[in-house]
Phi, psi and omega in degrees: 000173180295337183282346182238338184270344183261138179292343179239071184297341181297331181265328182266346180232076186292337182228080182300323182296319176299317182296313180297318182295322178296318181294311185289329179284332181287315177197160182293134176222149174300136182099356180266003185302316181293326178294320178296318179298320179295316184280344181298327181276359180052059181297145183295135178083004183258010180303322178300334182258332183257355181093148178296143182306324183290339183261352183260129180248157178235158179266193182296337180264014180062033176257152180300136181252106178232164182295129181263139174234095179233112187273050174201158183297132183206168176255196179102175187248347195266035179269144174283126181250097176069312184240149182300329181275352182262089178231105179289102186270335182245168180297324179293316178294323180293318178297319177297318178297319179301314181293322178297318180294317177300315179300321179300319178295318178294318183296317180294327174295322178294317180296318178295322177294320179295323177294319180299316179293325178295316178299319180295321179294320178297318180294321179294319178295320179295318180294322179294332179269005180081014179250116182256124184298131177084001180241145176270186183298334180277356180086009179257165185295132180248127179272099185241116186270310183255155177297143185248356179211172183295327181295317177293324177294320178295317179296320178294326177296321177292320176299321177303315180296317179299312182295320180299313183293311183293321179293319179301312182289319180301315180289327176297317178295323177298316180295324178295317179297334181282000170290343181065015173281125187301314181297316180291325177298314180289336174295319177297312181297316181297317180297315179294321179294320178293326176299320177290324179298318183277324190234008183298331182294341182291343179285343179280124181301142175294150181261145176240158182288135182293147179304137179097354179256151176282179182294341181260006178094357179271136180293159184296338179265009176081020183286278186284137178286165179303142177086350181247004177292153180277129178250154182231154176303142181304132177088355180278162181217147180274348181268159179215165181254131183292335182262012180291131180294144180280000000 
């Protein structure tokens, strides 16, 4: 600021107290401890420097609650969470914030799982209609960059929604972890881990019955008994093209 960068702060910083109060009231900074102690007692006539009573919050220890910026792992309640107005000052607010973050991790896992199952359903429907994704009429790999029909455009529009939601939540969780608050950091980790616990199986491709087998897994010639037929990942094929690029 002008009060510290200029060699003659007396001329460029005419009101040092105003400057310090604005900085310390906006967010926690090293060197503001004495200012917090002064304002903690709410001295008469100091509202312009300590903030209006209605705008000043206190924590469980009756200390001023302002946004903390500490770029190292720490505890406490006074961290800014995404928005300037979201500062969990009490244990109840902190617990609520913790649960919201955990839910965010679980929710993004659910959305990713729903997208995986949607993609698998689309591939299964295409295979049932004789249309194999990524292959041309000759059964070889087709290099197709843009959608060629309305169905692909509709699917891409749905993919857009999935990516928008998951990216938004993922980056929000990343920014929360960057508060370096230990509790909030573990809330992010716990939420993502629980999302994998509940929906991680959706990443495994669904299996389809191999060609030549009946609906119960028995081959058409009566070979393999039910339940012992070989299954393959949905959309896979045993044939290959000799001219397919490596």
